[in-house]
Short mmCIF file of C-alpha atoms in Angstrom, two decimals:
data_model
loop_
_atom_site.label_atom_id
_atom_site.label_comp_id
_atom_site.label_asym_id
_atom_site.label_seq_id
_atom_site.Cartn_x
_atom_site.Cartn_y
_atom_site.Cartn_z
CA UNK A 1004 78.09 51.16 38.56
CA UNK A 1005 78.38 47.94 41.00
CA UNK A 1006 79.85 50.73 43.71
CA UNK A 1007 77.21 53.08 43.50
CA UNK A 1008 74.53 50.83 43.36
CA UNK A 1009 76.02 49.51 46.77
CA UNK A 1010 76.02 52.69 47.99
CA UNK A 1011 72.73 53.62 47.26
CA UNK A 1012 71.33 50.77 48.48
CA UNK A 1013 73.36 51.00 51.98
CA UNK A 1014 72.17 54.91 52.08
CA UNK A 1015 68.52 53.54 51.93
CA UNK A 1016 69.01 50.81 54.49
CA UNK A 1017 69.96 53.78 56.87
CA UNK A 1018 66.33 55.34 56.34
CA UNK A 1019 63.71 54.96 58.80
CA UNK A 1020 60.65 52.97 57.50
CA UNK A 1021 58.31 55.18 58.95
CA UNK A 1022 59.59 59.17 58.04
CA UNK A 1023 61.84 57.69 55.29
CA UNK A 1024 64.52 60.03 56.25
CA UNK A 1025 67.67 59.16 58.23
CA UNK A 1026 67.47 57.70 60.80
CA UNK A 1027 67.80 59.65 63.79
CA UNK A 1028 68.47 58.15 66.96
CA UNK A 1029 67.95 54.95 65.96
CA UNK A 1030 66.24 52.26 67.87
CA UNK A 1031 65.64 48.24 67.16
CA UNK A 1032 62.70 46.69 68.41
CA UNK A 1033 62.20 42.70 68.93
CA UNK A 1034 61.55 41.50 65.12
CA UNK A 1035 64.69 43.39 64.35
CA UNK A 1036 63.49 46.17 62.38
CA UNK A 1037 65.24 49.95 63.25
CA UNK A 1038 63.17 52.96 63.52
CA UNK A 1039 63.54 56.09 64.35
CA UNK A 1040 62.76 56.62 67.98
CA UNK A 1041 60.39 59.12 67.98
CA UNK A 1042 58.88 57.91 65.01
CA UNK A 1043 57.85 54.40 66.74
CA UNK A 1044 57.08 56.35 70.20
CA UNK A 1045 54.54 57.97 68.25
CA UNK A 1046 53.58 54.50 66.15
CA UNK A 1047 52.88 53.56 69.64
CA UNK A 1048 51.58 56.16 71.47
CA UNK A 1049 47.75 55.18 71.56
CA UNK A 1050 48.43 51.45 72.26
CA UNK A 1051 48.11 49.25 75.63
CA UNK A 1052 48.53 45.78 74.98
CA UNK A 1053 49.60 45.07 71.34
CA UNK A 1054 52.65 47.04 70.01
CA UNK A 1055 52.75 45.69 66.24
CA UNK A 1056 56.39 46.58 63.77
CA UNK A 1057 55.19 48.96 61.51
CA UNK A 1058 57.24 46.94 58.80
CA UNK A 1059 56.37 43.11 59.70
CA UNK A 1060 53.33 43.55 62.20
CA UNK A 1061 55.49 41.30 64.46
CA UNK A 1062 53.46 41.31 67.92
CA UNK A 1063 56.40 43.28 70.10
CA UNK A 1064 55.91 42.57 74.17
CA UNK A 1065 55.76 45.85 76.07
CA UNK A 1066 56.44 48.13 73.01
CA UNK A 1067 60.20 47.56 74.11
CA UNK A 1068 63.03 48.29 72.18
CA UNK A 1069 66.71 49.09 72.42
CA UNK A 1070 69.20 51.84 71.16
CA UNK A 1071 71.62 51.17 68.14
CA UNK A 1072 74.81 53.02 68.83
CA UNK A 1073 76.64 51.31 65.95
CA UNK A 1074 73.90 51.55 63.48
CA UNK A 1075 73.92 55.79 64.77
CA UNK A 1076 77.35 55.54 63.72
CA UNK A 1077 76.41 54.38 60.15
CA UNK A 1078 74.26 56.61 58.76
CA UNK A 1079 75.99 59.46 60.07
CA UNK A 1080 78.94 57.28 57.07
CA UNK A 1081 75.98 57.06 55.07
CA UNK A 1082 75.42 61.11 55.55
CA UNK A 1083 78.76 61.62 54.42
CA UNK A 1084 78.49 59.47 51.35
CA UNK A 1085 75.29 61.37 50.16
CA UNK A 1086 77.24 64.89 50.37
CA UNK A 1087 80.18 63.04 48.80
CA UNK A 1088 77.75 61.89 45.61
CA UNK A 1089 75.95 65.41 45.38
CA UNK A 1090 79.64 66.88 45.15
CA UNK A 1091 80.79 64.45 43.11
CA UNK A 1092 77.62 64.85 40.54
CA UNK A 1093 77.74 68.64 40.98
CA UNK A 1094 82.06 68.86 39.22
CA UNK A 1095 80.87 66.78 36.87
CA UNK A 1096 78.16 69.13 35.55
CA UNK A 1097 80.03 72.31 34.34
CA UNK A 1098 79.00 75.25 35.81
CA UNK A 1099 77.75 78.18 33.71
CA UNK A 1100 77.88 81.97 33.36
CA UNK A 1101 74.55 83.40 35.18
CA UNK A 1102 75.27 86.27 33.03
CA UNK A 1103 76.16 84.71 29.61
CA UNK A 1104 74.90 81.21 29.84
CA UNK A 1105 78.30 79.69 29.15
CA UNK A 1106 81.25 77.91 30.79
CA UNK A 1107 83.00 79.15 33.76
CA UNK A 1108 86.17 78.37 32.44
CA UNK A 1109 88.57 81.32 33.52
CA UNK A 1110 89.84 82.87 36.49
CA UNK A 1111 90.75 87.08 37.19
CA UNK A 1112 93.01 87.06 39.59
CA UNK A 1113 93.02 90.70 40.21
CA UNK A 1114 89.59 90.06 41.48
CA UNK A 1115 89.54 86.73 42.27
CA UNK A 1116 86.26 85.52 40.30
CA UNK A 1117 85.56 82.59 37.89
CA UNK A 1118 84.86 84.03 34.36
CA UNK A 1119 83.23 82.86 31.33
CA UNK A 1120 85.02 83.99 27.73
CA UNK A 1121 82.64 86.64 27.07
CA UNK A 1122 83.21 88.28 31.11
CA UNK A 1123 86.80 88.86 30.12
CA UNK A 1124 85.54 91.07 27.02
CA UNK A 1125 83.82 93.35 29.70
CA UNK A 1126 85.36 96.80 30.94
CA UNK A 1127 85.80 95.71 34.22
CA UNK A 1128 88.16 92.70 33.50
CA UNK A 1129 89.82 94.16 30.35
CA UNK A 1130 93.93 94.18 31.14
CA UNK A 1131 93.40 91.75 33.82
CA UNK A 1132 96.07 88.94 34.48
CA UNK A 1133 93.14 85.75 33.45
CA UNK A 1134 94.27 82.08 33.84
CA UNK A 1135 92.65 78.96 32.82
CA UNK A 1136 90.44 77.27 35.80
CA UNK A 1137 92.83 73.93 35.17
CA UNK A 1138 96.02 75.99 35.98
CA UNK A 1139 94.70 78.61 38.69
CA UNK A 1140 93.05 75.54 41.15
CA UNK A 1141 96.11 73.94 41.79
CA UNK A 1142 97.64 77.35 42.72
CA UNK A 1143 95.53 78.32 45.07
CA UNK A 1144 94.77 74.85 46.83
CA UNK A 1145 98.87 75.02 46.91
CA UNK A 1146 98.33 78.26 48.73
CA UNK A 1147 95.71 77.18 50.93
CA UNK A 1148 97.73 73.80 51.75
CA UNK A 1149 100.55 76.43 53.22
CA UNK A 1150 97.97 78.03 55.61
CA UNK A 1151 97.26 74.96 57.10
CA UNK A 1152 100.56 74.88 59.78
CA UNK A 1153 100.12 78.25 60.36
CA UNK A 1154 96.36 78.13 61.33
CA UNK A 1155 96.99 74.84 63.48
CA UNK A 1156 99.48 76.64 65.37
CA UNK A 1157 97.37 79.88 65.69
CA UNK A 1158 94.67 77.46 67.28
CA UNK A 1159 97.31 75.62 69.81
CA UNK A 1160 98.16 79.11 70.66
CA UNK A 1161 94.42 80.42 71.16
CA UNK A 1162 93.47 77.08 73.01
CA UNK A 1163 96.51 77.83 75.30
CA UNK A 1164 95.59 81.15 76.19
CA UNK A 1165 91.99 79.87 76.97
CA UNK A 1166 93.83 77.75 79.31
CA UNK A 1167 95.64 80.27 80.63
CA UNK A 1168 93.13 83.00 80.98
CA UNK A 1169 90.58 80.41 82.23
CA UNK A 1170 92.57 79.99 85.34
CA UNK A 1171 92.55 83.53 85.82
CA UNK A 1172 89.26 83.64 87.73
CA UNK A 1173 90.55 81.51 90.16
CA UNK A 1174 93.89 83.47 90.74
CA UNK A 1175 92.13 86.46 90.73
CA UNK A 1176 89.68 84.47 93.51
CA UNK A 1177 92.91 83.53 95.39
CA UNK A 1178 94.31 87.05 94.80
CA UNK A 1179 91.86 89.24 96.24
CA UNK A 1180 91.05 86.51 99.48
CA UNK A 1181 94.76 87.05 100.40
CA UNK A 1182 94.28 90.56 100.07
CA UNK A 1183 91.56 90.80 101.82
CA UNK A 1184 93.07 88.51 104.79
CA UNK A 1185 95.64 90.86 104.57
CA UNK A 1186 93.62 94.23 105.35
CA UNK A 1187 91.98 92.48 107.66
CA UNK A 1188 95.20 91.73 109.39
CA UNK A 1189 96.43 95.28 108.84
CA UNK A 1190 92.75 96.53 110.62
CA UNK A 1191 92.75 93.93 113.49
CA UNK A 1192 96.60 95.38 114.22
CA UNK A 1193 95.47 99.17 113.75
CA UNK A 1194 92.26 98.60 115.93
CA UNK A 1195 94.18 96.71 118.63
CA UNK A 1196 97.05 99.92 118.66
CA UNK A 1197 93.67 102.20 118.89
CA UNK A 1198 92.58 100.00 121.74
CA UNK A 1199 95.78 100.32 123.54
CA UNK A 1200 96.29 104.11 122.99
CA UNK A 1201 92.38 104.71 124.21
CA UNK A 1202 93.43 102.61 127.49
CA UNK A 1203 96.67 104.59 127.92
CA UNK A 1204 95.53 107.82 127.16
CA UNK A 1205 92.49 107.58 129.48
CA UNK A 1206 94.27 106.18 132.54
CA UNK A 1207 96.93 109.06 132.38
CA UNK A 1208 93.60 111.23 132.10
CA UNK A 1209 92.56 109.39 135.30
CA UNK A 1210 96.31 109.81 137.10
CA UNK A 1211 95.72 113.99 136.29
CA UNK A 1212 92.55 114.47 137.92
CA UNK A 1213 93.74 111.99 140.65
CA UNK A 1214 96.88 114.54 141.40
CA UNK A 1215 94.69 117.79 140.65
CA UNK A 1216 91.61 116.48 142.89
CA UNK A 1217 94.67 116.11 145.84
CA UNK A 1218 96.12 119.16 145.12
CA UNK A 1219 93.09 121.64 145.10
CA UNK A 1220 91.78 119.57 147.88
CA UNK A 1221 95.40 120.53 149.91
CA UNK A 1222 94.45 124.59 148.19
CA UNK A 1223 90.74 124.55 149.84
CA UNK A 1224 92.40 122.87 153.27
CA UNK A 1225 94.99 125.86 153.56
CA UNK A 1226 92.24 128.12 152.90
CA UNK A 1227 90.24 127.06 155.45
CA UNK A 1228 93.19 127.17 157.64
CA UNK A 1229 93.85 131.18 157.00
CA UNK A 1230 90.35 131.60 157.49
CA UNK A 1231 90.78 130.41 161.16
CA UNK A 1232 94.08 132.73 161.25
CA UNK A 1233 92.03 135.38 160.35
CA UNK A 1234 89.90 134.99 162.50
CA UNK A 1235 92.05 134.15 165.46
CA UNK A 1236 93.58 138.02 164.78
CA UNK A 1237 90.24 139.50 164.48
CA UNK A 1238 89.23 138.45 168.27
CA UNK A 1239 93.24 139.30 169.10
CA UNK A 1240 92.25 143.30 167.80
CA UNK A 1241 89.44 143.23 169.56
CA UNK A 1242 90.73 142.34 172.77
CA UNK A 1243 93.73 144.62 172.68
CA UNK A 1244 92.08 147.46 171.68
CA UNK A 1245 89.91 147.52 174.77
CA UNK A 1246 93.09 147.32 177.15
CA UNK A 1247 94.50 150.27 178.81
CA UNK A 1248 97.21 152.34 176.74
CA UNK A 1249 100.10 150.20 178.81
CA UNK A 1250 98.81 146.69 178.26
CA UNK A 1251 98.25 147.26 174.57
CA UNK A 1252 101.51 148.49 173.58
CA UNK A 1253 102.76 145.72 175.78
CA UNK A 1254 101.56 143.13 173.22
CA UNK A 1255 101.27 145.28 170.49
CA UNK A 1256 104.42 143.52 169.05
CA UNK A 1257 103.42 140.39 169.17
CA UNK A 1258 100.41 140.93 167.31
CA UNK A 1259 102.13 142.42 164.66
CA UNK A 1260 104.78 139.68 164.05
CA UNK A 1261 101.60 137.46 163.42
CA UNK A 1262 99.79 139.60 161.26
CA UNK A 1263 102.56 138.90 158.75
CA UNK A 1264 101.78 135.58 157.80
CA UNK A 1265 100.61 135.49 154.18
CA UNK A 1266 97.82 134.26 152.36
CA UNK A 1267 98.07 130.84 150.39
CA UNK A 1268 97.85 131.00 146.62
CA UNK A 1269 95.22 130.37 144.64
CA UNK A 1270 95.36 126.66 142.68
CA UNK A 1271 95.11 126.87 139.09
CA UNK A 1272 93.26 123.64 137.12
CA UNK A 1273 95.25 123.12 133.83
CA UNK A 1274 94.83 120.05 132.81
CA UNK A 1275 97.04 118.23 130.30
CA UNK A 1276 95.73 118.00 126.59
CA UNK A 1277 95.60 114.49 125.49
CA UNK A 1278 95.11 113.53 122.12
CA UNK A 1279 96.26 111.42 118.81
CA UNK A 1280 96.09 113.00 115.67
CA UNK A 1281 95.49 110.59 112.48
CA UNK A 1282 95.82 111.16 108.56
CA UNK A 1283 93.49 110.55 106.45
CA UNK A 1284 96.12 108.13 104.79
CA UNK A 1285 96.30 104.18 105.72
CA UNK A 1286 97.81 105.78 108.84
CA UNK A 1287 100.88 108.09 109.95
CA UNK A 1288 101.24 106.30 113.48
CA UNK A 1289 104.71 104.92 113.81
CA UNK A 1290 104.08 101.54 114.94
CA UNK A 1291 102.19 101.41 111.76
CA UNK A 1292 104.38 103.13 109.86
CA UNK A 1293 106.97 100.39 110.97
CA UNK A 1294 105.47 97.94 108.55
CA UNK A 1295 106.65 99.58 105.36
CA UNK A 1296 109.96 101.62 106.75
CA UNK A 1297 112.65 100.83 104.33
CA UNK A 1298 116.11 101.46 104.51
CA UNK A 1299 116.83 104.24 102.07
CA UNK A 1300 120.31 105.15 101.01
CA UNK A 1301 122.12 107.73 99.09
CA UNK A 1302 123.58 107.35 95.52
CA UNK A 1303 126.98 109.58 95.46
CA UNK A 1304 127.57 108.54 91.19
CA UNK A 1305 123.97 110.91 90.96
CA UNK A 1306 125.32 113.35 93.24
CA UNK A 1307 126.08 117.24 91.73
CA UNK A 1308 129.37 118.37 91.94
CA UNK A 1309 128.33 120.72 95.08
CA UNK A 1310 127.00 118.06 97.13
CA UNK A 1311 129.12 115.82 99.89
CA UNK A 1312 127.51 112.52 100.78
CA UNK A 1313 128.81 111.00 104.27
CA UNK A 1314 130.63 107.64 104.25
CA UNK A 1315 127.22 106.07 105.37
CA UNK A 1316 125.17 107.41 102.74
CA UNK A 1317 122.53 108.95 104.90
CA UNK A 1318 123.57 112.92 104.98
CA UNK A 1319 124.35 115.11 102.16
CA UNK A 1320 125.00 119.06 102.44
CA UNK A 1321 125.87 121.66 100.36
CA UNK A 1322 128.99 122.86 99.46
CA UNK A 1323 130.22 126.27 97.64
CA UNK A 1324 133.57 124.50 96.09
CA UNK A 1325 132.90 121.60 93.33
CA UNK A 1326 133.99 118.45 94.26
CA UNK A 1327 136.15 116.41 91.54
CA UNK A 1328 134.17 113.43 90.36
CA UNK A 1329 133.69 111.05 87.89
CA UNK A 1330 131.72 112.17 85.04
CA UNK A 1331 128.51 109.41 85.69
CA UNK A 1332 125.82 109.24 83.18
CA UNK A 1333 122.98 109.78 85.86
CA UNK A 1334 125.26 112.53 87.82
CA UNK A 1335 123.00 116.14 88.37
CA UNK A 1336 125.01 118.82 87.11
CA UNK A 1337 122.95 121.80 86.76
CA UNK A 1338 120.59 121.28 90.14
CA UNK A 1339 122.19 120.57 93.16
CA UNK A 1340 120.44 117.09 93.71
CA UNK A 1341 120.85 113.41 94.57
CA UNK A 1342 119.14 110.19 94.66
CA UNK A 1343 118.77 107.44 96.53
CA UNK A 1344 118.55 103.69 96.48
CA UNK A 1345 116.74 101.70 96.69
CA UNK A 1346 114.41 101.70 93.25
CA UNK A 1347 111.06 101.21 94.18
CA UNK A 1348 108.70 98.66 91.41
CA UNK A 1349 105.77 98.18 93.76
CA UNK A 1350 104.38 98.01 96.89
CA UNK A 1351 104.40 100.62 99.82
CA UNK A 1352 107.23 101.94 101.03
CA UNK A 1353 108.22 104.81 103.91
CA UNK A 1354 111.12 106.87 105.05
CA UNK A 1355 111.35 109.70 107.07
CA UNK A 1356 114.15 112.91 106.29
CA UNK A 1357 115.34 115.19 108.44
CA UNK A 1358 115.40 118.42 107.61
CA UNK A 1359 115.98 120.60 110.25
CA UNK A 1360 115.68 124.38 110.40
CA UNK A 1361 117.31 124.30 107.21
CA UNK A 1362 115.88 127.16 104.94
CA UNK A 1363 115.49 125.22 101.66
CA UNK A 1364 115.30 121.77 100.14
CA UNK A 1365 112.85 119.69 97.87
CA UNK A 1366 112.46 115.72 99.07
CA UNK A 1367 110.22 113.35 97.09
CA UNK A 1368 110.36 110.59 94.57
CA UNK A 1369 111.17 110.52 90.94
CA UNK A 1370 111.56 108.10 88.14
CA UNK A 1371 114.66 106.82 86.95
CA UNK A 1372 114.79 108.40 83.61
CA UNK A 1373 114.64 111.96 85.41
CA UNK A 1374 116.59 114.18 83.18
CA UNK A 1375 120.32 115.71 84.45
CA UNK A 1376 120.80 118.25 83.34
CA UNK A 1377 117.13 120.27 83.40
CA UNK A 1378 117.47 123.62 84.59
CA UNK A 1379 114.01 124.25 85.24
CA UNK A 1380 112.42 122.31 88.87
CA UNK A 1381 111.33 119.08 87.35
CA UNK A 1382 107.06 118.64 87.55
CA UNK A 1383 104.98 115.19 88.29
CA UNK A 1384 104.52 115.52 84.35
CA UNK A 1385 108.11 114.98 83.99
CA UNK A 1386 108.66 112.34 86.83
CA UNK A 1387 109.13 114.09 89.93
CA UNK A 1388 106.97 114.31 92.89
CA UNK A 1389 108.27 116.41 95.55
CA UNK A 1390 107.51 119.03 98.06
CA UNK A 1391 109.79 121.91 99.01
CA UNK A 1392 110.56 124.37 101.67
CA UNK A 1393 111.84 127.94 99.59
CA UNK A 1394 111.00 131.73 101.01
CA UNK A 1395 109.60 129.95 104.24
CA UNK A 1396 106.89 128.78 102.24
CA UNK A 1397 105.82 125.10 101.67
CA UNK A 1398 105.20 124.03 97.46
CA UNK A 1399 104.36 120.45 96.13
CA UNK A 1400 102.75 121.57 92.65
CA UNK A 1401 99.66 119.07 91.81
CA UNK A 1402 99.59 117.73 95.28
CA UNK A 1403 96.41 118.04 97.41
CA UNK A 1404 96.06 120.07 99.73
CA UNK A 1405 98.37 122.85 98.55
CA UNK A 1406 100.72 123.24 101.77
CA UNK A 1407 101.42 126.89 101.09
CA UNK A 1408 102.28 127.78 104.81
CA UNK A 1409 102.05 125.03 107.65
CA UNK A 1410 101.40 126.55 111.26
CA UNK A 1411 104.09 124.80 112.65
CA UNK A 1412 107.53 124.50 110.58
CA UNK A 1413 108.17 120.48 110.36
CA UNK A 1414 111.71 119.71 111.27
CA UNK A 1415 110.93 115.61 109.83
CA UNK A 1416 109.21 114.93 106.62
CA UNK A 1417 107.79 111.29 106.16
CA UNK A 1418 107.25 110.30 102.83
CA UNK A 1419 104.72 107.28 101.86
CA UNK A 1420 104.70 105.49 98.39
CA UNK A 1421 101.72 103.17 97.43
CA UNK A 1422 103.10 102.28 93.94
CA UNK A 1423 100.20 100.00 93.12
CA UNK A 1424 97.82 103.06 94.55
CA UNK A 1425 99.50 105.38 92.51
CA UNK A 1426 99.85 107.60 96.09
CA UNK A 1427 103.12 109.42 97.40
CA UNK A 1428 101.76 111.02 100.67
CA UNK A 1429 104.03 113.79 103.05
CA UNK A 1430 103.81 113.88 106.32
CA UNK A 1431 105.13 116.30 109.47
CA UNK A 1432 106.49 113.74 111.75
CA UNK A 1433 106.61 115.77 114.83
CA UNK A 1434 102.78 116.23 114.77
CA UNK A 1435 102.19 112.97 113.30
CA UNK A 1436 100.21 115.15 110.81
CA UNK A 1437 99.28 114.75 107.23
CA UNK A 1438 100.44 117.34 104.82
CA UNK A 1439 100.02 116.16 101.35
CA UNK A 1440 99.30 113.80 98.47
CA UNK A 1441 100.33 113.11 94.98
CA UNK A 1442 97.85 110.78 92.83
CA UNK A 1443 99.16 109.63 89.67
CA UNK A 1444 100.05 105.97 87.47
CA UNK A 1445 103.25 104.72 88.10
CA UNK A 1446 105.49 103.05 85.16
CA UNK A 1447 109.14 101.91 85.41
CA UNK A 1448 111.37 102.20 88.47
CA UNK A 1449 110.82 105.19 91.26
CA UNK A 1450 113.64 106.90 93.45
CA UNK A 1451 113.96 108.84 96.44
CA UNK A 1452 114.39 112.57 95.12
CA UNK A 1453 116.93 114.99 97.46
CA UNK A 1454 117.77 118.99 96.24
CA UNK A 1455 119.87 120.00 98.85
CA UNK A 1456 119.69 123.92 99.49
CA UNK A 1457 122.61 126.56 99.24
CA UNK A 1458 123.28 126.71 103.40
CA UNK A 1459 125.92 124.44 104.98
CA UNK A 1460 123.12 122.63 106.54
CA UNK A 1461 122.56 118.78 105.80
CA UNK A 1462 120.08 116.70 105.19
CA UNK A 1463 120.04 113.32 106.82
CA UNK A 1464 117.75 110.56 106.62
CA UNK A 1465 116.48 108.93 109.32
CA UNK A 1466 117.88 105.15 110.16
CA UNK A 1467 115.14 103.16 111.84
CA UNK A 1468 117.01 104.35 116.05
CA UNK A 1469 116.46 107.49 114.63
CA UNK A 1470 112.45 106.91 114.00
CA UNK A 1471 111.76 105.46 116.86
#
């Protein structure tokens, strides 16, 4: 009783004299009284020069008074000690049935609700597993307990993936400002080749009509000079043909050996078409192009049977008698194709095949998992995005455009991979010209794709002397 009179009387020492509730920010004025400190703000609020305690009527100077950390600190102890008591008084009174009036003294645990004796006689608990109250608490605070390790380590995980993802913005900030330095750099490079080409393309412009302005200026000047022949032989007729018959045959011959000389030719303007054609792609130009060239090699273990791969691993033709090789997992045996190295993850990558006037091949890129032994041509769906030259028709299914039949037959085919993009662009290298694209999501590792056509003819692809 000594212990909760104590108590009770240290809970009412943390109440404010004035609202008699808690105090709440509490503040100590001169006499040494607390309060809370809105409630003596407004005590105060309509006086000037006396500022009486509300308790004492001690004659404060000012209406000054200080903050009480450590007496804050107290009641929210003293708080804690009230909600202690009201728990404490709340066990001690048993709790009844709303239903029945009577003790909730059992526990279902098929349902996991307190019962009284007469709840267990009802339908909806009849066959239930029912425990006392006294042996099912200590069960389940045991099972609670053993959540306790689990949940702290759930939260260090969850506060260090706020960590984590809360640097995020800032790599994403960092992220994007290098990529944007980046395209800038790419522009500032593009614009400065556009620059130069402009400059060298118009001063050859200038150097053509330079040489045509001389030359049809040497046509007129030879004109004008067989208009004075002309008329040289014109007074030359007219003054032999009024000479008598013995004096005109005379000269006759030597008029005639200068009525031979021919007239000059007329000059012909045809100027020189300049030009620089551009696809609509981050750009086909070479010097560009440079940036992303990567070596690209063939893989002779994926190789069919029917295929030969030079000693350097950058030609590979058709053959009609099977080679003996090893039986590889990732060798083609039904289509007569080959990849190459390296595998592509991300970024952009390009590489340029030759392919002649050879009547038929497919080049592209496929994944790794491409399967073997498929006897029908593989699709994007399955992997494999390619463009082909059969029937002297052009075919890249799901590309856009179609190229169903280019004007001019491309003897070099560049191919362009933006992983990231999801882009593998084609492009005829002797025109600089675009020719198609392939948009799709890229997963796993990508390869350069080769089917080699039935002629003797190879396919070789280009090392960078080659591209220049």
């Amino acid at each position: 009783m000594a212990v909760a009179a104590a108590v009770a009387g240290f809970q009412a020492e943390a109440k404010c004299p004035i609202c008699l509730d808690y105090l709440r920010d509490p503040v100590t004025i001169e006499c040494g009284h607390n309060f809370c400190r809105s409630c003596i703000q407004q005590s105060w609020a309509d006086l000037q020069d006396s500022f009486p305690c509300p308790v004492c009527r001690y004659q404060c100077e000012e209406g000054h008074f200080r903050s009480n950390t450590q007496l804050g600190r107290m009641i929210e102890i003293a708080k804690l000690l009230h909600t202690a008591r009201s728990n404490e008084k709340r066990q001690e009174e048993p709790s009844l049935c709303e239903k029945h009036s009577q003790v909730l003294s059992l526990f279902c645990e098929e349902d996991l609700v307190v019962l009284c004796p007469l709840c267990t006689q009802a339908p909806e608990h009849q066959g239930h597993h029912v425990k006392a109250i006294e042996e099912a608490a200590p069960h389940h605070r045991k099972r609670l307990l053993s959540y306790i390790e689990s949940l702290k380590k759930q939260l260090v995980d969850l506060q260090r993936l706020i960590s984590i993802q809360s640097k995020k913005p800032l790599e994403l900030t960092q992220e994007v400002e290098n990529q944007r330095q980046e395209l800038s750099s790419e522009f500032e490079h593009l614009n400065q080749f556009l620059d130069r080409e402009q400059h060298a393309v118009l001063s050859r412009l200038d150097e053509e009509e330079k040489d045509i302005q001389q030359k049809l200026s040497a046509n007129i000047t030879a004109f004008s000079n067989y208009v004075s022949t002309l008329k040289s032989q014109l007074s030359k007729v007219v003054e032999l043909s009024v000479l008598s018959e013995v004096e005109l045959l005379s000269q006759i011959k030597i008029f005639y050996r200068s009525e031979n000389e021919a007239s000059p030719s007329i000059f012909s303007i045809h100027l020189r078409r300049e030009g620089c054609s551009f696809p609509p792609q981050y750009s086909a130009l070479q010097r560009i192009i440079k940036k992303f060239k990567v070596d690209v090699i063939l893989d002779p273990e994926t190789a069919h049977p029917n295929l030969i791969v030079s000693e350097d691993k950058k030609c590979v033709r058709f053959t009609k008698k099977k080679q003996k090789v090893c039986d590889f997992p990732k060798r083609f045996t039904v289509k007569p194709v080959v990849l190459g190295f390296p595998y592509f993850h991300s970024g952009r990558h390009f590489w340029e095949v030759e392919v002649g006037d050879k009547s038929e091949w497919a080049i592209g890129v496929c994944k790794d998992s491409l399967p073997t032994k498929a006897r029908r041509p593989p699709s994007p769906r399955q992997g494999c995005w390619r463009i082909q030259l059969q029937d002297d028709g052009y075919d890249a299914p799901g590309a856009v455009p179609t190229p169903l039949l280019l004007e001019v037959k491309a003897r070099g085919i560049g191919i362009f991979l933006d992983y990231e993009l999801g882009e593998i662009s084609f492009y005829n290298m002797a025109e600089k010209s675009h020719i198609c694209t392939f948009s799709d999501t890229f997963t796993g590792p990508l390869r350069p794709y080769f089917r080699v056509g039935p002629d003797s003819k190879p396919l070789r692809i280009c090392t960078e002397t080659d591209c220049e």
